[in-house]
PDB file of C-alpha atoms in Angstrom:
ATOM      1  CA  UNK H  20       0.000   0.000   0.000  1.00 82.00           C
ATOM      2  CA  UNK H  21       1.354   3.439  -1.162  1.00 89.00           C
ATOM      3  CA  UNK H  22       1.771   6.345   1.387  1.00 92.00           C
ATOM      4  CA  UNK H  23      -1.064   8.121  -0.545  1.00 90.00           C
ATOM      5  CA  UNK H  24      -3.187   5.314   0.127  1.00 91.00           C
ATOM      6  CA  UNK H  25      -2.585   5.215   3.807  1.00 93.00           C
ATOM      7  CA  UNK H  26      -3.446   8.583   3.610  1.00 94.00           C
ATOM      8  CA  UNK H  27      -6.730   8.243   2.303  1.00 94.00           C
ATOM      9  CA  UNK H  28      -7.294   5.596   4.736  1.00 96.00           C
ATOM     10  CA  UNK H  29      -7.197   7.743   7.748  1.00 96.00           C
ATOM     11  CA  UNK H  30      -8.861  10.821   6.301  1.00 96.00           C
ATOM     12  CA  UNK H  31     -11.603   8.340   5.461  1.00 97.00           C
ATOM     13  CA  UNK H  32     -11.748   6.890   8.694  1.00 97.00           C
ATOM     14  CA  UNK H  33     -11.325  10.153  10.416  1.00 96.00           C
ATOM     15  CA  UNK H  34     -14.380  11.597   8.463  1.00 95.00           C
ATOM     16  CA  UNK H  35     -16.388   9.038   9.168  1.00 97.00           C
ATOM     17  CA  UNK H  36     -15.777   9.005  12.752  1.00 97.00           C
ATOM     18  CA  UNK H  37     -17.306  12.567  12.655  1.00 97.00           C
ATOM     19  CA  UNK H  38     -20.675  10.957  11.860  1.00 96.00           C
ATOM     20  CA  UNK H  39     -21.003   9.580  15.436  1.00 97.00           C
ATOM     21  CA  UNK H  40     -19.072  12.631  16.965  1.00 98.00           C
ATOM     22  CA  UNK H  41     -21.476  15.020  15.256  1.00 98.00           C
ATOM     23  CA  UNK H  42     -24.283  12.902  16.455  1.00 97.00           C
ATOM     24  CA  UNK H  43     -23.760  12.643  20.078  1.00 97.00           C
ATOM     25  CA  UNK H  44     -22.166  15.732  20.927  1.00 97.00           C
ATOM     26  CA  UNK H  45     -25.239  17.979  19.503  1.00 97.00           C
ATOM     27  CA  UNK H  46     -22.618  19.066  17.168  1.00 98.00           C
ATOM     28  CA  UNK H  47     -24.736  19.297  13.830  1.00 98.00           C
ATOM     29  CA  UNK H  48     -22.672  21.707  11.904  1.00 98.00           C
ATOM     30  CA  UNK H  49     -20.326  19.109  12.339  1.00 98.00           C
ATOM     31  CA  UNK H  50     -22.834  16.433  11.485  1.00 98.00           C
ATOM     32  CA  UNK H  51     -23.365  18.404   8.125  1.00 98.00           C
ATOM     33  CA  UNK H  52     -19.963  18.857   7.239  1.00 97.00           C
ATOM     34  CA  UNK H  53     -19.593  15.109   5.957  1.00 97.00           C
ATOM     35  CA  UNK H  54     -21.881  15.188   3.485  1.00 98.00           C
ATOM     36  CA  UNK H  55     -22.232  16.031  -0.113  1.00 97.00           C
ATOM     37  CA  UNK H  56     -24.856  18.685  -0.273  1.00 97.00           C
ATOM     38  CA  UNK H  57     -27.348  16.366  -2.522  1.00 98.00           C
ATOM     39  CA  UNK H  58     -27.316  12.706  -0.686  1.00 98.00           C
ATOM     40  CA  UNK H  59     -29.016   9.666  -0.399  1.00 98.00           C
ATOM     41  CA  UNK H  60     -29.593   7.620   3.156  1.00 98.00           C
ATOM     42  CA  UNK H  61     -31.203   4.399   2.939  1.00 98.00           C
ATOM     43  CA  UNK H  62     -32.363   3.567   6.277  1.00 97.00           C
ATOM     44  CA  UNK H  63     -35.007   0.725   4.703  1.00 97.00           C
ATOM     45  CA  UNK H  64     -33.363  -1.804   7.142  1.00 97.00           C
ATOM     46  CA  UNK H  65     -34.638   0.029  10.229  1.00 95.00           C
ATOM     47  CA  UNK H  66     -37.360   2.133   9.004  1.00 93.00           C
ATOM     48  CA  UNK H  67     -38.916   0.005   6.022  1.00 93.00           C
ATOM     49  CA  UNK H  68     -39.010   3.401   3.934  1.00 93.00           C
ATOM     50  CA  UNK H  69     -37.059   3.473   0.372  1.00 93.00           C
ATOM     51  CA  UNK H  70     -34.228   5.165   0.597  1.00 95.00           C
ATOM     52  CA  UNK H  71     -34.213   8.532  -1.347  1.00 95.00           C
ATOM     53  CA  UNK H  72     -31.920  11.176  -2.682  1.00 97.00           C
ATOM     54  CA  UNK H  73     -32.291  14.542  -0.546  1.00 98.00           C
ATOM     55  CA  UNK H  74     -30.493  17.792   0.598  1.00 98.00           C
ATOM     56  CA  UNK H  75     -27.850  17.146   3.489  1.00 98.00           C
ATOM     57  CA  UNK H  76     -29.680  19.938   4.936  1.00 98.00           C
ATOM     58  CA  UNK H  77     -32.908  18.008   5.356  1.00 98.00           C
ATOM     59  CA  UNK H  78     -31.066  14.706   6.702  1.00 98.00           C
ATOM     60  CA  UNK H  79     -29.279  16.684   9.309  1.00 98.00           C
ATOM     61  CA  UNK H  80     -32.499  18.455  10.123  1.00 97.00           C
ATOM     62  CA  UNK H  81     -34.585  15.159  10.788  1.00 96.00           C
ATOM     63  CA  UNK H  82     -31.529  13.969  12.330  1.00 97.00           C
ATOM     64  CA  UNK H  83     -31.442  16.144  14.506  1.00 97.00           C
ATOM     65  CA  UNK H  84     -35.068  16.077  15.528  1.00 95.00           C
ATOM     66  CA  UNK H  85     -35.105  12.384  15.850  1.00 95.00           C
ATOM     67  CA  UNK H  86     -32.003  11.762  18.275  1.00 96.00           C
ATOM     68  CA  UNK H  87     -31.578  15.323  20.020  1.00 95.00           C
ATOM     69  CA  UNK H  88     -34.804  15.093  22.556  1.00 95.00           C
ATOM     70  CA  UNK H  89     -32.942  11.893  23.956  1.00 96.00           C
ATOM     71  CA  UNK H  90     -30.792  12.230  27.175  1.00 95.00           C
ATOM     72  CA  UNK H  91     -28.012  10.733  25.932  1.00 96.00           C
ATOM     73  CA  UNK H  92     -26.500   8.849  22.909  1.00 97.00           C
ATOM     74  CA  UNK H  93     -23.976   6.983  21.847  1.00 98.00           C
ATOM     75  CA  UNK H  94     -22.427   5.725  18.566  1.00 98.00           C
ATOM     76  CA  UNK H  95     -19.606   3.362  18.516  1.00 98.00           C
ATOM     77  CA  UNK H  96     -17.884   2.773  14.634  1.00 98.00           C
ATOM     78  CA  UNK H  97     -15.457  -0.070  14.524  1.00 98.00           C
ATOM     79  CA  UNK H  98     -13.731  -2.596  11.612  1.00 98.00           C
ATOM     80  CA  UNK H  99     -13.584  -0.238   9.159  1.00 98.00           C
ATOM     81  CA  UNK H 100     -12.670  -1.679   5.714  1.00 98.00           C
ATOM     82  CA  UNK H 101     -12.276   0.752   3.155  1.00 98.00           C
ATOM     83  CA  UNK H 102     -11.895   0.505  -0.399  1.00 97.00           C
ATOM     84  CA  UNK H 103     -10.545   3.254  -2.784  1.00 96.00           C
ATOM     85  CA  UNK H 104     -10.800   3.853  -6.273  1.00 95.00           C
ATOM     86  CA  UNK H 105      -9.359   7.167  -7.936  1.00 94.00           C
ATOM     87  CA  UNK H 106     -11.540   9.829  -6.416  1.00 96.00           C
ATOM     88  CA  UNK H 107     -14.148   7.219  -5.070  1.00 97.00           C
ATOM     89  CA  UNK H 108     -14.189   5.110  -1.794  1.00 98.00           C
ATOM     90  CA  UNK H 109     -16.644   3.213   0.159  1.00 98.00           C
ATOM     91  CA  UNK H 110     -15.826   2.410   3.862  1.00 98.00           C
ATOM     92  CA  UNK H 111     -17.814  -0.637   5.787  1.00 98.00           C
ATOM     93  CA  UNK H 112     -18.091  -0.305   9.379  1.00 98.00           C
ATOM     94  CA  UNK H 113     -19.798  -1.634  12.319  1.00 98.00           C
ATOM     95  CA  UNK H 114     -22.140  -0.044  14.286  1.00 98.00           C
ATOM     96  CA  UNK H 115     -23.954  -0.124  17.629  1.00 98.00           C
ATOM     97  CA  UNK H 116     -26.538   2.947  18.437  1.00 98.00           C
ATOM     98  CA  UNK H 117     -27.681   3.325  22.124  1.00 98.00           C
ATOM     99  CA  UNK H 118     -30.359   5.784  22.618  1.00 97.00           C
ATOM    100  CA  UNK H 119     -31.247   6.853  26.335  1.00 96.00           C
ATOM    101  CA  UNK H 120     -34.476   8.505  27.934  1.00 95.00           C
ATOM    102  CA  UNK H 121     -34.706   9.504  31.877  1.00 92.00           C
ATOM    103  CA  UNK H 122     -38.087  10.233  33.029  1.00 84.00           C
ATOM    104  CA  UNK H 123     -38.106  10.842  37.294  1.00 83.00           C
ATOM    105  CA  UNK H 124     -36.591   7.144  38.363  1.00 86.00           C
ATOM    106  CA  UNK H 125     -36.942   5.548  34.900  1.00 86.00           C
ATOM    107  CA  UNK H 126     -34.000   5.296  32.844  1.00 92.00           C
ATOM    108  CA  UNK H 127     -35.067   3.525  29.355  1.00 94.00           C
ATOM    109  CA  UNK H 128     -32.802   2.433  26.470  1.00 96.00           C
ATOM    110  CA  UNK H 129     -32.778   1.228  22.707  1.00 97.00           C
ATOM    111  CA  UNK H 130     -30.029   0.390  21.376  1.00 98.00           C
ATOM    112  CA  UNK H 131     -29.595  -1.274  17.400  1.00 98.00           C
ATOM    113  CA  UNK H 132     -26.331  -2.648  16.074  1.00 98.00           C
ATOM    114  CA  UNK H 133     -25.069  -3.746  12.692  1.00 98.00           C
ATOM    115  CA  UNK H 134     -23.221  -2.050  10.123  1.00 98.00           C
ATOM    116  CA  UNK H 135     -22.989   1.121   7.427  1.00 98.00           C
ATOM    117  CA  UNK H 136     -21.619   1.116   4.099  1.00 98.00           C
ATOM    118  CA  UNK H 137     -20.949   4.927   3.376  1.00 98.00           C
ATOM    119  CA  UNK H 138     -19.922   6.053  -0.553  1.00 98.00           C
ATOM    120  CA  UNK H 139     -17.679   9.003  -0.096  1.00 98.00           C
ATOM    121  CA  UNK H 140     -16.749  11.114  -2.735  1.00 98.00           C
ATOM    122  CA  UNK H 141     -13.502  12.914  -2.823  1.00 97.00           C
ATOM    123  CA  UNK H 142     -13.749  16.541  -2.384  1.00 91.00           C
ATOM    124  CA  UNK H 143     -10.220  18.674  -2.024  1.00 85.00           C
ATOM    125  CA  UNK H 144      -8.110  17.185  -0.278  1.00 77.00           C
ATOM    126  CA  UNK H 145     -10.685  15.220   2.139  1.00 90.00           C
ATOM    127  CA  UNK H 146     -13.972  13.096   1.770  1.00 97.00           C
ATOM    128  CA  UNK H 147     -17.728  13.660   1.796  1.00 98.00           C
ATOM    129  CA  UNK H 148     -20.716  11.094   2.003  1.00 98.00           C
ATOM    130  CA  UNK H 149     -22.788  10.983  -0.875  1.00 98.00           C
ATOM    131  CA  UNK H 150     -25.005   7.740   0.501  1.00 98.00           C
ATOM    132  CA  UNK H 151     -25.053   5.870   3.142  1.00 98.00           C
ATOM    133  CA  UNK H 152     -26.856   2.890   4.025  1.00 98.00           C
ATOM    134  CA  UNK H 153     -27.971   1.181   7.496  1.00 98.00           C
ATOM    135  CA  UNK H 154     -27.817  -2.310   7.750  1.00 98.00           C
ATOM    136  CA  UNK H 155     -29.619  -2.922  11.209  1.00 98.00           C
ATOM    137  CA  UNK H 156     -28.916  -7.033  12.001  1.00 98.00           C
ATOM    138  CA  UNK H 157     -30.130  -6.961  16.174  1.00 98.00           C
ATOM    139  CA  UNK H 158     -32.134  -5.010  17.597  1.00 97.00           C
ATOM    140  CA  UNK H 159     -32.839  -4.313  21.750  1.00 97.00           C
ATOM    141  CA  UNK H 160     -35.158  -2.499  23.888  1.00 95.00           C
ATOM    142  CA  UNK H 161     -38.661  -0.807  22.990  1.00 91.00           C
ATOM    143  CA  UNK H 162     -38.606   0.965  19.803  1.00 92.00           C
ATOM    144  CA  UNK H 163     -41.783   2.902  21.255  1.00 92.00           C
ATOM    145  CA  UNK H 164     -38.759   4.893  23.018  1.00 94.00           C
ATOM    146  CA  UNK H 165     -37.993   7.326  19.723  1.00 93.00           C
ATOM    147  CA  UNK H 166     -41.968   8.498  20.465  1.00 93.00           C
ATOM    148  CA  UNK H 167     -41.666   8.885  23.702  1.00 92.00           C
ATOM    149  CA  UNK H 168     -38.886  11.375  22.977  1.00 92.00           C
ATOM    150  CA  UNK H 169     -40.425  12.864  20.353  1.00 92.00           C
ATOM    151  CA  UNK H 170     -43.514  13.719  22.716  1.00 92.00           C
ATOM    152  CA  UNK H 171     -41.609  15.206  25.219  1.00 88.00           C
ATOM    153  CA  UNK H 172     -40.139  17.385  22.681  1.00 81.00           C
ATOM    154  CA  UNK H 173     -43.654  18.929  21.330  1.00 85.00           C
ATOM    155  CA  UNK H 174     -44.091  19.501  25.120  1.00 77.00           C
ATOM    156  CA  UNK H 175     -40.930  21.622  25.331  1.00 58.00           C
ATOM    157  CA  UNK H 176     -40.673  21.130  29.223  1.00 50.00           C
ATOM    158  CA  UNK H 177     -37.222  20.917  28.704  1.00 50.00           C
ATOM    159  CA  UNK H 178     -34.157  18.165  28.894  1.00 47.00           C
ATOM    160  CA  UNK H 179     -32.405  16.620  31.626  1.00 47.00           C
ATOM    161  CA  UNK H 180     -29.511  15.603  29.996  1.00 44.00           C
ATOM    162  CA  UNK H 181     -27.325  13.003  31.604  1.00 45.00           C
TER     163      UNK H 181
END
């Protein structure tokens, strides 16, 4: 493998960690700054929806409104293979997503694992996602948890973050 190569490697694996770092720290400028500004996420494994090409805009927006009324979450991205071609790479990578809600004494959780094949597109001298896909293979907890969050966030009486 050619230094160049390595080098692509770790800007690809570096950029992708940013997905889960944008994610869980609230950090959606971040979270936008991986992607092409026309994508497609195909979520079909965990939502049953087709995926479909959209503005990064509107993917980091529903993003955002899904996940940031939870407590807490946390991404973990590991085994990344990545495969480069000219000014074209796709990186596979496993995935676990734990999602956490505190209500009083209840603490609830969801988590899903599996793994994401991103396509990245070369772009300067780094890398931006132009699809993604989620390939959800387990699956814990009660998925009824992403409403419950979602309903305390039309109530607006506020967060306690843990």
């Amino acid at each position: 493998m050619t230094s160049d190569e390595l080098i692509d490697r770790a800007r690809i694996t570096d950029h992708i960690l940013r997905y889960a770092t944008g994610i869980d720290r609230r950090d959606w400028a971040l979270y936008r700054s991986i992607f092409t500004d026309r994508m497609t996420p195909d979520f079909s494994s965990w939502s049953g929806e087709p995926a479909l090409a959209m503005s990064a805009d509107d993917w980091v927006a529903g993003v955002r409104a899904t996940l940031e009324p939870f407590d807490a979450t946390q991404h973990v991205l590991t085994n990344f293979v990545i495969t480069v071609d000219g000014n074209s790479a796709s990186c596979t990578c496993y995935m676990a997503a734990h999602h956490h809600l505190v209500s009083g004494d209840l603490r609830e959780m969801h988590s899903i694992g599996g793994y994401y094949v991103h396509e990245l597109q070369r772009s300067g001298d780094g890398w931006l996602i132009h699809r993604t896909t989620l390939n959800v293979t387990w699956e814990m907890g009660d998925r009824g948890l992403f409403e419950r969050a979602a309903l305390r966030a039309t109530k607006n009486d506020g967060f306690s973050r843990v």
